[in-house]
XYZ file of C-alpha atoms in Angstrom:
466
model
C 67.060 -73.958 6.923
C 65.358 -72.606 10.028
C 62.451 -73.656 12.212
C 59.415 -71.586 11.195
C 57.234 -72.570 14.105
C 59.659 -71.381 16.758
C 59.755 -68.012 15.028
C 55.973 -67.854 15.147
C 55.451 -69.112 18.704
C 55.961 -65.728 20.422
C 53.118 -64.378 18.331
C 50.912 -67.443 18.847
C 51.437 -67.457 22.597
C 51.034 -63.743 23.160
C 48.072 -62.794 25.324
C 46.187 -59.552 25.012
C 45.565 -57.419 28.082
C 41.828 -57.491 28.715
C 39.973 -55.081 30.987
C 36.611 -55.814 32.545
C 34.069 -53.076 31.960
C 33.059 -51.594 35.345
C 29.560 -50.738 34.105
C 27.103 -53.467 35.174
C 25.293 -55.146 32.295
C 21.550 -55.681 32.146
C 20.385 -58.992 33.647
C 23.654 -59.409 35.539
C 24.232 -60.060 39.221
C 26.978 -57.396 39.322
C 29.624 -60.097 39.673
C 30.215 -60.705 35.984
C 27.647 -63.470 35.495
C 24.519 -63.082 33.410
C 21.336 -64.148 35.161
C 19.560 -66.758 33.039
C 16.122 -67.977 33.924
C 15.206 -71.601 33.333
C 11.631 -72.567 32.616
C 9.606 -75.319 31.048
C 8.303 -74.583 27.563
C 5.919 -77.552 27.476
C 5.548 -80.186 24.778
C 6.053 -79.562 21.080
C 6.106 -81.879 18.116
C 8.514 -82.617 15.303
C 7.778 -84.895 12.407
C 11.555 -85.032 11.895
C 14.056 -83.885 14.511
C 17.550 -83.280 13.129
C 20.221 -83.213 15.826
C 23.202 -81.233 14.575
C 23.033 -78.041 12.549
C 26.300 -78.488 10.689
C 26.503 -79.057 6.914
C 25.175 -82.648 7.065
C 22.201 -81.778 9.272
C 21.393 -78.630 7.302
C 21.677 -80.525 4.029
C 19.327 -83.214 5.337
C 16.726 -80.611 6.299
C 17.171 -78.875 2.943
C 16.729 -81.997 0.828
C 13.828 -83.234 2.950
C 12.004 -79.931 2.552
C 12.686 -80.019 -1.194
C 11.191 -83.515 -1.402
C 8.111 -82.134 0.324
C 7.601 -79.479 -2.306
C 9.623 -76.827 -0.520
C 7.574 -77.177 2.673
C 9.833 -77.528 5.700
C 7.115 -77.338 8.328
C 7.372 -80.183 10.810
C 11.165 -80.346 10.464
C 13.110 -79.137 13.512
C 16.886 -78.825 13.566
C 18.898 -78.494 16.788
C 22.284 -76.793 16.943
C 24.077 -76.340 20.232
C 26.317 -73.521 18.943
C 24.819 -71.318 16.211
C 28.055 -69.300 16.106
C 29.801 -72.473 14.829
C 32.919 -71.396 16.709
C 33.863 -75.002 17.477
C 32.249 -76.607 14.439
C 34.316 -79.163 12.570
C 33.350 -77.662 9.218
C 34.388 -74.087 9.926
C 37.709 -75.270 11.386
C 38.533 -77.450 8.381
C 40.545 -76.803 5.215
C 37.303 -76.789 3.201
C 38.473 -79.218 0.535
C 36.492 -81.240 -1.997
C 37.782 -83.821 -4.454
C 36.607 -86.855 -6.405
C 39.876 -88.714 -5.895
C 38.800 -91.627 -3.711
C 39.239 -95.379 -3.998
C 35.604 -96.252 -3.200
C 33.115 -95.647 -5.979
C 30.492 -94.448 -3.495
C 32.786 -91.721 -2.161
C 33.627 -90.627 -5.701
C 29.922 -90.345 -6.510
C 29.171 -88.435 -3.316
C 31.891 -85.934 -4.158
C 30.597 -85.530 -7.701
C 27.156 -84.739 -6.299
C 28.752 -82.247 -3.909
C 30.740 -80.656 -6.731
C 27.594 -80.069 -8.771
C 25.740 -78.782 -5.710
C 28.463 -76.220 -5.001
C 28.547 -75.111 -8.621
C 24.768 -74.597 -8.571
C 24.546 -73.218 -5.015
C 23.739 -69.686 -6.190
C 20.526 -70.989 -7.725
C 19.687 -73.830 -5.340
C 20.087 -71.779 -2.165
C 18.660 -68.468 -3.330
C 15.983 -66.955 -1.096
C 13.590 -64.088 -1.695
C 15.062 -61.999 1.111
C 18.449 -61.867 -0.628
C 17.159 -59.517 -3.300
C 19.858 -58.965 -5.892
C 22.541 -60.434 -3.646
C 23.817 -63.810 -4.832
C 24.791 -66.827 -2.784
C 28.526 -67.383 -3.170
C 30.135 -70.329 -1.393
C 33.552 -69.319 -2.761
C 34.125 -72.578 -4.632
C 37.661 -72.343 -6.011
C 38.446 -75.155 -8.452
C 42.208 -75.011 -7.974
C 42.552 -78.774 -7.891
C 43.882 -81.632 -5.773
C 47.271 -83.219 -6.352
C 48.295 -86.589 -4.884
C 51.926 -87.730 -5.096
C 53.177 -91.333 -5.067
C 56.820 -92.036 -4.203
C 56.899 -95.839 -4.050
C 56.020 -98.718 -6.339
C 53.147 -99.722 -4.067
C 51.884 -96.141 -3.922
C 52.012 -95.865 -7.707
C 50.077 -99.123 -8.073
C 47.339 -97.958 -5.674
C 47.139 -94.598 -7.445
C 46.556 -96.290 -10.803
C 43.894 -98.559 -9.295
C 42.153 -95.603 -7.681
C 42.227 -93.737 -10.971
C 40.396 -96.608 -12.672
C 37.694 -96.537 -9.976
C 37.288 -92.798 -10.458
C 36.972 -93.128 -14.235
C 34.432 -95.941 -13.924
C 32.378 -93.762 -11.562
C 32.223 -91.030 -14.194
C 34.942 -88.716 -12.921
C 36.761 -87.433 -15.998
C 38.606 -84.492 -14.460
C 41.441 -86.364 -12.717
C 44.482 -87.400 -14.741
C 47.713 -89.208 -14.004
C 50.971 -87.291 -14.498
C 54.433 -88.803 -14.815
C 57.458 -86.991 -13.303
C 58.218 -84.989 -16.457
C 54.610 -83.823 -16.707
C 54.594 -82.929 -13.018
C 57.805 -80.942 -13.411
C 56.386 -79.019 -16.352
C 53.062 -78.301 -14.655
C 54.411 -77.633 -11.139
C 58.026 -76.442 -11.472
C 58.108 -75.445 -7.805
C 57.758 -79.068 -6.667
C 60.773 -81.264 -5.982
C 59.913 -84.413 -7.956
C 63.218 -86.278 -7.644
C 61.587 -89.080 -5.619
C 58.089 -88.880 -7.164
C 56.990 -91.750 -9.408
C 53.460 -90.624 -10.269
C 50.971 -87.887 -9.567
C 47.182 -87.741 -9.741
C 45.800 -84.287 -10.471
C 42.163 -83.234 -10.455
C 42.252 -79.990 -12.388
C 38.521 -79.260 -12.386
C 35.766 -80.010 -9.921
C 38.278 -80.179 -7.078
C 39.626 -77.537 -4.752
C 38.107 -75.800 -1.769
C 35.260 -73.554 -0.673
C 34.114 -71.478 2.287
C 32.434 -73.728 4.896
C 30.853 -70.772 6.688
C 29.336 -69.489 3.442
C 27.769 -72.899 2.757
C 26.439 -73.192 6.314
C 24.951 -69.689 6.194
C 23.331 -70.244 2.816
C 21.846 -73.611 3.814
C 20.554 -72.207 7.094
C 18.906 -69.229 5.396
C 17.340 -71.499 2.789
C 15.827 -74.035 5.177
C 14.405 -71.320 7.426
C 12.918 -69.710 4.317
C 11.238 -73.061 3.545
C 9.708 -73.256 7.018
C 12.194 -75.447 8.901
C 12.425 -74.561 12.597
C 16.036 -73.859 13.595
C 16.576 -74.148 17.348
C 19.567 -73.115 19.433
C 19.585 -76.093 21.740
C 20.751 -79.600 22.504
C 19.090 -82.856 23.581
C 19.331 -83.677 27.290
C 17.130 -86.765 27.535
C 14.847 -89.115 25.638
C 11.986 -91.547 26.156
C 11.767 -94.815 24.202
C 9.103 -97.399 23.616
C 10.367 -100.522 25.393
C 8.622 -102.796 22.918
C 9.651 -101.268 19.589
C 12.810 -99.425 20.674
C 11.629 -96.271 18.924
C 12.270 -92.877 20.483
C 8.948 -91.286 21.421
C 10.132 -87.929 22.710
C 13.304 -85.912 23.207
C 13.887 -83.362 25.951
C 15.708 -80.316 24.605
C 17.431 -77.485 26.389
C 16.698 -74.430 24.260
C 18.799 -71.340 24.812
C 18.417 -67.654 24.117
C 20.241 -64.597 25.405
C 18.331 -64.448 28.688
C 16.436 -67.704 29.052
C 17.001 -71.422 29.090
C 13.886 -73.413 28.277
C 13.359 -77.131 28.669
C 11.092 -78.389 25.887
C 9.844 -81.878 25.183
C 9.493 -82.752 21.511
C 7.321 -85.680 20.544
C 9.059 -87.068 17.477
C 8.306 -89.185 14.462
C 11.814 -89.662 13.115
C 15.263 -88.452 14.180
C 18.457 -87.752 12.279
C 21.684 -88.050 14.235
C 23.945 -85.578 12.416
C 25.872 -84.566 15.517
C 29.277 -85.102 13.931
C 32.070 -85.719 16.416
C 29.494 -85.923 19.222
C 27.249 -88.433 17.425
C 28.143 -91.340 19.702
C 27.269 -89.506 22.927
C 24.035 -88.267 21.323
C 23.181 -91.835 20.338
C 23.757 -93.028 23.902
C 21.533 -90.232 25.202
C 18.748 -91.108 22.773
C 18.890 -94.703 23.972
C 17.287 -93.444 27.179
C 17.769 -94.500 30.780
C 17.459 -98.231 30.166
C 20.147 -100.691 29.172
C 22.928 -99.291 26.964
C 22.926 -100.046 23.270
C 24.197 -103.498 22.419
C 25.762 -102.008 19.293
C 27.037 -98.510 20.116
C 27.964 -96.055 17.400
C 31.724 -96.396 16.699
C 32.316 -92.673 16.190
C 34.825 -90.769 18.307
C 35.887 -87.112 18.477
C 39.484 -86.860 17.283
C 41.492 -83.646 17.151
C 43.080 -82.379 13.937
C 45.332 -79.318 13.664
C 45.785 -76.832 10.825
C 48.658 -74.381 10.441
C 48.583 -71.127 8.474
C 51.946 -69.938 7.177
C 53.506 -67.309 4.922
C 56.325 -67.983 2.482
C 58.800 -65.124 2.035
C 61.142 -66.783 -0.467
C 61.917 -64.492 -3.432
C 61.706 -67.308 -5.972
C 59.954 -70.627 -6.431
C 56.834 -69.814 -4.417
C 53.740 -71.584 -5.788
C 51.440 -68.910 -7.299
C 48.312 -70.957 -6.601
C 49.043 -74.388 -5.196
C 46.394 -77.089 -5.508
C 45.605 -78.956 -2.337
C 48.682 -81.140 -2.501
C 48.860 -84.426 -0.596
C 52.450 -85.568 -0.223
C 53.420 -89.226 0.059
C 54.147 -88.441 3.731
C 50.401 -87.598 4.035
C 51.274 -83.984 4.847
C 48.991 -81.690 2.859
C 49.100 -78.012 1.946
C 47.233 -75.566 -0.250
C 47.178 -71.894 -1.115
C 45.092 -69.574 1.014
C 44.003 -66.217 -0.358
C 45.212 -64.537 -3.538
C 48.180 -65.691 -5.590
C 50.100 -62.599 -4.468
C 49.660 -63.304 -0.753
C 52.020 -66.326 -0.598
C 49.902 -67.702 2.258
C 49.188 -71.389 2.762
C 47.348 -73.887 4.967
C 48.831 -77.234 5.920
C 48.267 -80.178 8.210
C 48.692 -83.889 8.836
C 46.885 -86.505 10.896
C 48.650 -87.636 14.082
C 50.231 -91.069 14.272
C 47.857 -93.823 15.382
C 49.425 -94.192 18.829
C 48.987 -90.438 19.425
C 45.437 -90.172 18.060
C 43.279 -90.019 21.174
C 39.652 -89.084 21.785
C 38.981 -85.425 22.562
C 35.661 -85.248 24.404
C 36.245 -81.817 25.946
C 35.967 -78.831 23.597
C 38.568 -77.090 25.750
C 41.084 -79.489 24.227
C 40.741 -77.573 20.977
C 42.439 -74.609 22.625
C 45.704 -76.533 22.490
C 47.316 -77.028 19.096
C 49.786 -79.895 18.754
C 52.760 -77.828 17.610
C 55.064 -80.841 17.606
C 53.196 -82.062 14.510
C 54.521 -79.086 12.607
C 58.088 -79.278 13.869
C 58.464 -83.058 13.660
C 56.449 -84.032 10.575
C 54.970 -81.160 8.580
C 57.948 -78.820 8.383
C 60.466 -81.418 7.108
C 57.979 -82.694 4.502
C 57.123 -79.187 3.292
C 60.762 -78.212 2.871
C 61.595 -81.446 1.072
C 58.699 -81.153 -1.362
C 58.838 -77.393 -2.037
C 62.334 -75.873 -1.638
C 60.852 -72.365 -1.414
C 59.180 -73.451 1.811
C 62.585 -73.171 3.422
C 61.568 -69.590 4.185
C 58.204 -69.736 5.903
C 56.720 -68.412 9.096
C 53.718 -69.814 10.925
C 51.239 -67.027 11.511
C 48.362 -68.912 13.079
C 47.103 -72.373 13.964
C 43.935 -73.987 15.262
C 42.360 -77.342 16.029
C 39.035 -78.914 15.114
C 37.382 -82.313 15.450
C 36.893 -85.267 13.125
C 33.882 -87.535 13.606
C 36.243 -90.474 13.448
C 34.733 -93.855 12.576
C 36.940 -96.347 14.391
C 35.786 -99.216 12.151
C 37.006 -97.977 8.766
C 37.036 -94.152 8.741
C 34.077 -94.009 6.364
C 30.570 -92.659 6.735
C 27.730 -94.385 8.554
C 24.461 -93.555 6.802
C 21.385 -95.555 7.694
C 19.053 -96.803 10.411
C 20.172 -98.158 13.764
C 18.780 -101.686 14.329
C 18.002 -101.056 18.004
C 16.388 -97.634 17.516
C 14.540 -97.977 14.203
C 13.318 -94.390 13.886
C 16.820 -92.902 13.971
C 18.764 -92.268 10.770
C 22.486 -91.873 11.333
C 24.608 -89.615 9.140
C 28.036 -89.380 10.694
C 31.468 -90.999 10.962
C 32.802 -89.247 7.852
C 36.280 -88.968 9.391
C 37.183 -85.692 7.717
C 35.053 -86.013 4.568
C 31.762 -84.774 6.028
C 31.896 -81.234 4.667
C 32.519 -82.208 1.051
C 30.043 -85.093 1.272
C 27.353 -83.144 3.119
C 25.191 -82.399 0.041
C 25.042 -86.085 -0.944
C 24.786 -87.343 2.635
C 21.909 -84.983 3.332
C 20.047 -86.174 0.261
C 20.678 -89.816 1.175
C 19.401 -89.307 4.730
C 16.330 -87.483 3.424
C 15.573 -90.359 1.048
C 15.746 -92.833 3.920
C 13.347 -90.679 5.931
C 10.839 -90.316 3.116
C 11.202 -93.510 1.106
C 13.083 -95.901 3.423
C 15.684 -96.519 0.713
C 18.468 -94.830 -1.260
C 17.320 -93.416 -4.577
C 19.880 -91.010 -6.035
C 23.063 -92.813 -4.974
C 23.309 -96.402 -3.759
C 25.100 -95.969 -0.441
C 24.114 -99.246 1.222
C 27.824 -99.985 1.664
C 27.819 -97.317 4.391
C 24.917 -98.784 6.363
C 25.228 -99.823 10.016
C 24.980 -103.442 8.909
C 28.711 -103.514 8.201
C 29.343 -102.571 11.835
C 27.221 -105.517 12.971
C 29.048 -107.899 10.636
C 32.492 -106.422 11.210
C 32.900 -105.824 7.475
C 35.032 -102.710 7.152
C 35.184 -100.769 3.870
C 38.491 -98.941 3.748
C 39.822 -96.261 1.454
C 43.278 -96.959 0.018
C 45.965 -94.365 -0.576
C 43.641 -91.561 0.523
C 43.747 -89.065 3.384
């Protein structure tokens, strides 16, 4: 057995030699900095201002426009980074499953599953011509493993919840069934497995983001490269009246004021700071949003073992909470893996620069031993790449917050998903749109995720789930 990460570190740490082009660029000051002019763009209006152009914000705009007969005019969506270089979604493993212990999460995933399956039709636009939308949904499954009596008990209970919610694709497998289905897994300490063969797997986050963005723009939604920098509230009602936005383009930086009717806070890991900003210059919120940016790392590795390599591994969640899945074709023998840090090491990451530093000790200390124990062929692997992204971590119970804020009644919150936001974005977007239009949930009853539980201190935890 050898340490795969140390073999890969020379490659990961290698720096390329970069040369500055001596030819001055247009609009530059000849010292390497682009000259950007800042100007006021006056006052504009937005019936609904969506802050955050990730999957949840885009899905909200999409469903709202659909509810309005395909007319997205009056909906404005702000995204601070349209390249999505630092976006939580594009830096994630892209998984979706119905295996949860809360009925509401199961139902949200089932909605997301159907949305992904129908994305080619739902997100088609006239400008695509014959080209089809393909979000690369690969239904290769999710596999959870239980290695203790308590873990087996929770797995059976979760399975009952899933069945009652209408999920018929997940089944329980005993050790002999696991060994027959997944001969590459070491099952000597496994008591039970839960396998979602259909409707679970992974998809391309960037493809979904691109398709949603193209669709909402086609329906008339205004997509703005910008971020809120201030807000004005009515002291009597608490409602936000206007939001100051810094809009950016290649050569200009405009400050616009948007008079707003309603706002959606879909800012993900930055939702709490956005909420504080929207509260204005007065007293801070009595009940702040309990969402924090927490770093999560993913490692990409290759397995060179001649035998026992999983051809296509489902997204497998070990009892150690280490997960892995195949990446690419069955012939590539490439995989993604990760694990959440221990609670005493899980700190807020407010600076995006922190994402430049991957916590390699996670691989050496926790991931690598678990991988080798569970899949003997993983004794011959080499880390080829790694990266870090952010969770919008709900410190109360690690579940979504979807609903109105009692102190700012014209803001709908859709955040705090704690790693489940991408797969739940279709359902969350529809739920937020229903609150905006009808002031209540219609398709799925998600009142359990309202802000009221924060006020009452009534956490709703998942059990036996990552």
